Short mmCIF file of C-alpha atoms in Angstrom, two decimals:
data_model
loop_
_atom_site.label_atom_id
_atom_site.label_comp_id
_atom_site.label_asym_id
_atom_site.label_seq_id
_atom_site.Cartn_x
_atom_site.Cartn_y
_atom_site.Cartn_z
CA MET A 4 53.93 13.94 -59.32
CA PRO A 5 57.05 11.92 -60.04
CA LEU A 6 58.82 13.24 -63.12
CA HIS A 7 60.63 10.54 -65.06
CA LEU A 8 62.97 12.34 -67.39
CA HIS A 9 62.81 11.36 -71.03
CA ALA A 10 66.24 10.95 -72.63
CA ILE A 11 66.22 13.90 -75.02
CA SER A 12 69.24 15.99 -75.93
CA ARG A 13 69.39 19.70 -75.24
CA ARG A 14 69.71 20.43 -78.98
CA GLU A 15 66.71 18.26 -79.77
CA PHE A 16 64.68 19.97 -77.07
CA LEU A 17 65.49 23.43 -78.34
CA LEU A 18 64.66 22.42 -81.91
CA ARG A 19 61.40 20.83 -80.85
CA GLY A 20 60.58 23.72 -78.57
CA ALA A 21 61.04 26.22 -81.38
CA ALA A 22 58.94 24.11 -83.70
CA ALA A 23 56.15 22.90 -81.48
CA GLY A 24 56.71 23.76 -77.83
CA ALA A 25 57.71 20.19 -77.12
CA SER A 26 57.99 18.61 -73.71
CA LEU A 27 61.26 18.48 -71.83
CA LEU A 28 60.16 16.10 -69.12
CA THR A 29 57.79 13.28 -69.91
CA ILE A 30 56.16 10.38 -68.14
CA PRO A 31 55.79 7.59 -70.68
CA ALA A 32 54.51 5.50 -67.79
CA LEU A 33 54.35 6.06 -64.06
CA ARG A 34 56.88 3.62 -62.65
CA ALA A 35 57.45 2.84 -59.03
CA ALA A 36 60.84 3.40 -57.49
CA SER A 37 63.25 0.48 -57.72
CA SER A 38 62.38 -2.48 -55.53
CA LYS A 39 65.87 -2.07 -54.07
CA ALA A 40 65.15 1.49 -52.94
CA ASP A 41 64.88 2.35 -49.28
CA PRO A 42 61.30 3.66 -48.90
CA ASP A 43 62.39 5.86 -45.99
CA ARG A 44 65.38 7.50 -47.71
CA TRP A 45 65.09 10.74 -49.67
CA ALA A 46 67.63 12.96 -51.41
CA LEU A 47 66.83 16.63 -50.77
CA LEU A 48 68.25 19.28 -53.10
CA SER A 49 67.52 22.98 -53.49
CA ASP A 50 68.61 26.03 -55.49
CA THR A 51 70.42 24.42 -58.42
CA HIS A 52 70.42 27.62 -60.56
CA ILE A 53 71.27 25.94 -63.86
CA ALA A 54 72.05 28.12 -66.88
CA ALA A 55 71.66 27.25 -70.55
CA ASP A 56 75.44 27.25 -70.88
CA PRO A 57 76.76 24.54 -68.51
CA GLU A 58 80.06 26.41 -68.24
CA THR A 59 78.33 29.38 -66.57
CA ALA A 60 79.76 30.29 -63.17
CA LYS A 61 78.47 32.62 -60.48
CA LEU A 62 80.34 33.69 -57.36
CA ASN A 63 83.21 31.49 -58.55
CA VAL A 64 81.01 28.39 -58.69
CA ASN A 65 80.12 26.32 -61.75
CA MET A 66 76.51 25.41 -60.98
CA ALA A 67 76.28 22.57 -63.51
CA ALA A 68 79.38 20.95 -62.00
CA HIS A 69 77.84 21.17 -58.52
CA LEU A 70 74.56 19.58 -59.65
CA ARG A 71 76.44 16.91 -61.59
CA ALA A 72 78.47 16.06 -58.48
CA ALA A 73 75.40 15.94 -56.23
CA ILE A 74 73.56 13.64 -58.62
CA ALA A 75 76.57 11.33 -58.92
CA GLU A 76 76.74 11.08 -55.14
CA VAL A 77 73.01 10.33 -54.84
CA LEU A 78 73.24 7.61 -57.49
CA ALA A 79 76.31 6.10 -55.81
CA LEU A 80 74.54 5.52 -52.49
CA SER A 81 74.74 1.93 -51.31
CA THR A 82 70.96 1.85 -50.99
CA PRO A 83 68.99 3.93 -53.52
CA PRO A 84 66.63 6.53 -52.09
CA GLN A 85 62.90 6.36 -52.71
CA GLY A 86 63.04 9.65 -54.54
CA MET A 87 64.79 12.95 -55.09
CA LEU A 88 63.14 16.28 -54.27
CA ILE A 89 64.49 19.47 -55.87
CA ASN A 90 63.11 22.50 -54.06
CA GLY A 91 62.99 25.31 -56.58
CA ASP A 92 65.23 27.76 -58.39
CA CYS A 93 66.00 25.03 -60.88
CA ALA A 94 66.95 27.72 -63.41
CA LEU A 95 69.68 30.32 -63.12
CA ASP A 96 67.82 33.61 -63.09
CA GLN A 97 64.68 34.03 -65.20
CA GLY A 98 63.59 30.48 -66.04
CA LEU A 99 64.55 30.40 -69.71
CA ALA A 100 63.87 27.42 -71.98
CA GLY A 101 67.59 26.85 -72.47
CA ASP A 102 68.09 26.69 -68.70
CA TYR A 103 65.57 23.87 -68.40
CA ALA A 104 67.08 22.09 -71.39
CA THR A 105 70.49 21.99 -69.71
CA PHE A 106 68.84 21.11 -66.39
CA SER A 107 67.26 18.13 -68.16
CA ASP A 108 70.62 17.13 -69.63
CA LEU A 109 72.15 17.08 -66.16
CA LEU A 110 69.30 14.95 -64.83
CA GLN A 111 69.61 12.28 -67.51
CA PRO A 112 71.57 9.94 -65.18
CA VAL A 113 68.65 10.19 -62.75
CA ALA A 114 66.26 9.27 -65.54
CA ALA A 115 68.43 6.33 -66.53
CA ALA A 116 68.38 5.12 -62.94
CA GLU A 117 64.56 5.52 -62.88
CA LEU A 118 64.79 7.50 -59.68
CA PRO A 119 61.50 9.39 -59.19
CA THR A 120 62.26 13.10 -59.12
CA HIS A 121 59.90 15.78 -57.87
CA LEU A 122 60.41 19.43 -58.76
CA ALA A 123 59.23 22.62 -57.08
CA LEU A 124 59.49 26.22 -58.29
CA GLY A 125 61.31 29.24 -56.91
CA ASN A 126 61.52 32.91 -57.78
CA HIS A 127 64.15 32.31 -60.47
CA ASP A 128 61.88 29.88 -62.30
CA ASN A 129 59.19 30.70 -64.85
CA ARG A 130 56.05 28.67 -64.33
CA GLU A 131 54.75 28.87 -67.91
CA VAL A 132 58.11 27.99 -69.47
CA PHE A 133 58.55 25.20 -66.92
CA TRP A 134 55.10 23.79 -67.63
CA ASN A 135 55.62 24.00 -71.36
CA ALA A 136 58.88 22.11 -70.86
CA LEU A 137 57.10 19.29 -69.03
CA LYS A 138 53.80 19.47 -70.86
CA ASP A 139 53.52 15.70 -71.25
CA ALA A 140 54.41 15.12 -67.61
CA ARG A 141 51.58 17.18 -66.14
CA PRO A 142 48.50 15.13 -65.28
CA ALA A 143 45.27 15.94 -67.07
CA ALA A 144 43.86 17.05 -63.72
CA PRO A 145 46.76 18.45 -61.65
CA PRO A 146 46.25 18.74 -57.88
CA LEU A 147 46.06 22.54 -58.20
CA ALA A 148 45.68 23.97 -61.67
CA SER A 149 47.31 27.32 -60.91
CA ARG A 150 50.45 26.06 -59.16
CA GLN A 151 53.13 23.35 -59.30
CA VAL A 152 52.31 21.23 -56.24
CA SER A 153 52.86 17.57 -55.37
CA ILE A 154 51.77 15.09 -52.73
CA ILE A 155 54.23 12.23 -52.35
CA GLU A 156 53.07 9.44 -50.09
CA SER A 157 55.57 7.19 -48.36
CA PRO A 158 55.23 4.59 -45.61
CA ARG A 159 56.34 6.91 -42.78
CA ALA A 160 55.32 10.37 -43.99
CA ASN A 161 53.58 12.33 -46.70
CA TRP A 162 55.66 14.97 -48.49
CA ILE A 163 53.71 18.00 -49.70
CA MET A 164 55.61 20.25 -52.10
CA LEU A 165 54.29 23.78 -52.54
CA ASP A 166 54.83 26.51 -55.12
CA SER A 167 55.88 29.90 -53.71
CA LEU A 168 56.82 31.47 -57.05
CA ASP A 169 55.04 34.83 -57.15
CA VAL A 170 56.82 36.90 -59.79
CA THR A 171 59.79 35.53 -61.73
CA HIS A 172 63.07 37.32 -60.97
CA GLN A 173 61.60 39.13 -57.96
CA THR A 174 62.92 37.93 -54.64
CA PRO A 175 59.87 37.48 -52.35
CA GLY A 176 57.43 34.59 -52.72
CA ARG A 177 53.79 33.97 -51.93
CA LEU A 178 51.48 30.96 -51.71
CA GLY A 179 48.18 32.77 -52.14
CA ASP A 180 44.67 32.00 -50.94
CA ASP A 181 43.91 29.15 -53.35
CA GLN A 182 47.09 27.22 -52.57
CA ARG A 183 46.70 27.67 -48.83
CA ALA A 184 43.13 26.39 -49.03
CA TRP A 185 44.33 23.40 -51.05
CA LEU A 186 47.08 22.75 -48.52
CA SER A 187 44.65 22.82 -45.59
CA ALA A 188 42.38 20.31 -47.31
CA ALA A 189 45.30 18.08 -48.31
CA LEU A 190 46.62 18.01 -44.74
CA ASP A 191 43.20 17.32 -43.23
CA ALA A 192 42.67 14.42 -45.63
CA ARG A 193 45.96 12.84 -44.52
CA ALA A 194 46.01 13.35 -40.78
CA ASP A 195 46.82 9.70 -40.06
CA LYS A 196 50.50 10.10 -40.98
CA PRO A 197 53.26 12.67 -40.39
CA ALA A 198 53.27 15.46 -42.98
CA LEU A 199 56.46 17.09 -44.23
CA VAL A 200 55.85 20.33 -46.11
CA MET A 201 58.37 21.74 -48.58
CA VAL A 202 58.35 25.24 -50.08
CA HIS A 203 61.07 27.25 -51.79
CA HIS A 204 60.90 30.52 -49.86
CA ASN A 205 62.02 30.89 -46.28
CA PRO A 206 59.56 31.96 -43.57
CA ILE A 207 59.66 35.65 -42.61
CA PHE A 208 59.63 36.50 -38.92
CA GLU A 209 59.59 39.82 -37.10
CA GLY A 210 62.67 41.81 -37.98
CA ASP A 211 63.48 39.77 -41.08
CA LYS A 212 63.88 41.33 -44.51
CA LYS A 213 60.80 40.93 -46.69
CA THR A 214 62.67 38.71 -49.14
CA GLY A 215 61.13 35.37 -48.17
CA LEU A 216 57.58 34.04 -47.97
CA LEU A 217 55.24 37.01 -47.70
CA ASP A 218 52.33 34.96 -46.34
CA THR A 219 54.39 33.20 -43.67
CA ALA A 220 51.90 34.00 -40.90
CA GLU A 221 49.04 32.47 -42.88
CA LEU A 222 51.10 29.35 -43.64
CA LEU A 223 52.11 28.84 -40.01
CA ALA A 224 48.48 29.30 -38.98
CA ILE A 225 47.78 26.20 -41.09
CA LEU A 226 50.79 24.14 -40.03
CA GLN A 227 51.19 24.80 -36.32
CA PRO A 228 47.78 23.64 -35.03
CA ARG A 229 47.85 20.51 -37.21
CA ARG A 230 50.11 18.47 -35.00
CA HIS A 231 50.67 15.78 -37.62
CA VAL A 232 52.67 18.37 -39.57
CA LYS A 233 56.17 17.74 -38.31
CA ALA A 234 58.49 19.85 -40.44
CA LEU A 235 58.71 22.68 -42.95
CA PHE A 236 61.59 22.41 -45.43
CA PHE A 237 62.65 25.44 -47.48
CA GLY A 238 65.55 26.90 -49.43
CA HIS A 239 66.05 30.34 -51.01
CA THR A 240 68.62 31.72 -48.54
CA HIS A 241 71.46 29.42 -49.64
CA THR A 242 72.18 28.49 -46.04
CA TRP A 243 71.94 25.34 -43.92
CA ARG A 244 69.99 25.96 -40.71
CA LEU A 245 67.69 24.04 -38.37
CA LYS A 246 65.36 25.44 -35.71
CA GLU A 247 62.02 24.67 -34.05
CA ILE A 248 58.86 26.62 -33.33
CA ASP A 249 56.45 24.90 -30.96
CA GLY A 250 57.93 21.55 -31.96
CA LEU A 251 57.58 22.25 -35.68
CA HIS A 252 60.98 21.74 -37.31
CA LEU A 253 62.12 24.43 -39.75
CA ILE A 254 64.83 23.10 -42.07
CA ASN A 255 66.64 25.52 -44.37
CA LEU A 256 68.20 23.35 -47.08
CA PRO A 257 71.61 24.37 -48.43
CA ALA A 258 71.97 25.44 -52.03
CA VAL A 259 73.38 22.96 -54.50
CA ALA A 260 74.68 25.90 -56.54
CA TYR A 261 76.59 28.60 -54.67
CA PRO A 262 76.60 30.33 -51.28
CA PHE A 263 75.84 34.02 -50.89
CA ASN A 264 78.39 34.03 -48.06
CA PRO A 265 81.61 32.09 -48.77
CA ALA A 266 81.52 30.68 -45.24
CA GLU A 267 78.23 28.90 -45.90
CA VAL A 268 78.14 25.29 -47.03
CA THR A 269 76.70 24.02 -50.32
CA GLY A 270 75.52 20.51 -51.10
CA TRP A 271 72.49 18.32 -50.50
CA VAL A 272 70.82 16.42 -47.64
CA ASP A 273 70.46 12.65 -47.22
CA CYS A 274 67.18 12.23 -45.31
CA HIS A 275 66.20 9.03 -43.49
CA LEU A 276 62.66 8.93 -42.13
CA GLN A 277 62.08 7.06 -38.89
CA ALA A 278 59.03 6.04 -36.91
CA ASP A 279 59.23 9.11 -34.68
CA GLY A 280 61.50 11.49 -36.55
CA ALA A 281 64.20 11.78 -39.18
CA SER A 282 67.95 11.94 -39.52
CA LEU A 283 69.44 14.51 -41.87
CA GLU A 284 73.00 14.06 -43.09
CA LEU A 285 74.57 17.04 -44.80
CA ARG A 286 76.56 16.07 -47.89
CA ALA A 287 78.78 19.06 -48.64
CA HIS A 288 80.54 19.67 -51.94
CA ASP A 289 83.55 20.65 -49.89
CA THR A 290 84.29 17.46 -47.98
CA HIS A 291 86.64 19.43 -45.72
CA HIS A 292 83.84 21.71 -44.53
CA PRO A 293 83.20 21.10 -40.80
CA ALA A 294 79.51 20.48 -41.46
CA HIS A 295 80.12 17.76 -44.06
CA GLY A 296 78.80 14.38 -42.99
CA LYS A 297 77.22 15.67 -39.79
CA VAL A 298 73.92 14.05 -38.92
CA SER A 299 71.08 15.98 -37.27
CA GLU A 300 68.51 13.86 -35.46
CA LEU A 301 64.98 15.27 -35.46
CA ARG A 302 62.18 14.05 -33.22
CA TRP A 303 58.59 14.63 -34.22
CA ARG A 304 56.29 16.55 -31.91
CA ALA A 305 53.38 14.64 -30.40
CA ALA A 306 50.20 14.54 -32.44
#
């Protein structure tokens, strides 16, 4: 669901939240993206880790400043994107109400630009606090009542955003039986167009630490045989990596916030969908980083 952010101050949110559990993110009306937007362009962000105090820094990085810079760059694009996808770990650590209030403050320029923004959850989010924050934005009948999921249809592909939050503040993630069943049905109902699946946690393969998606094998059993599924996007590791398995692209989005390893890049990805693939341009915070501005061309596997 597109989340159009209501212009509400952090102080007002906290006062309302204390008084009545008020909504942070609202949809007064579902509006289409600007007619000037490129329907094939998408801004991909992950791991923002915003704290209640916007001056908070971790690993020598001010996370609010990084998100503010990424948003400014997205909004300064010569052609607006169709939407912005933020792939989980919106909050710093435990998904506190104050974190989401500051997160909302930082996204107010996006709301003013009426850029549809779609949010996923990671292990540092809290689903109940998040849902209470966007109470008015949730549809009366969400696609999956137990999880924060979205289906975003575009001319060249369908984005499907999943919810791998298992336990807040515990590193591994899990989709679970109900969400995987929902995903299978959603993919089968939309087999006429490429599907791009997004989830916060990274896939776990043999030899990997059990800090990513615990039901990776079950997820890949859904994605790999459905040849219209072209790519799996994820975050969580705070690294920028691309690989393929049987033609299925695995794209590890960089963190907006901070790197675990100082050599890793942070930033966001400018995604252009094409008839038979996509181009991904890395937009690094450090414009001197060797990966900044590099474009990776992906080609979709045959159906």
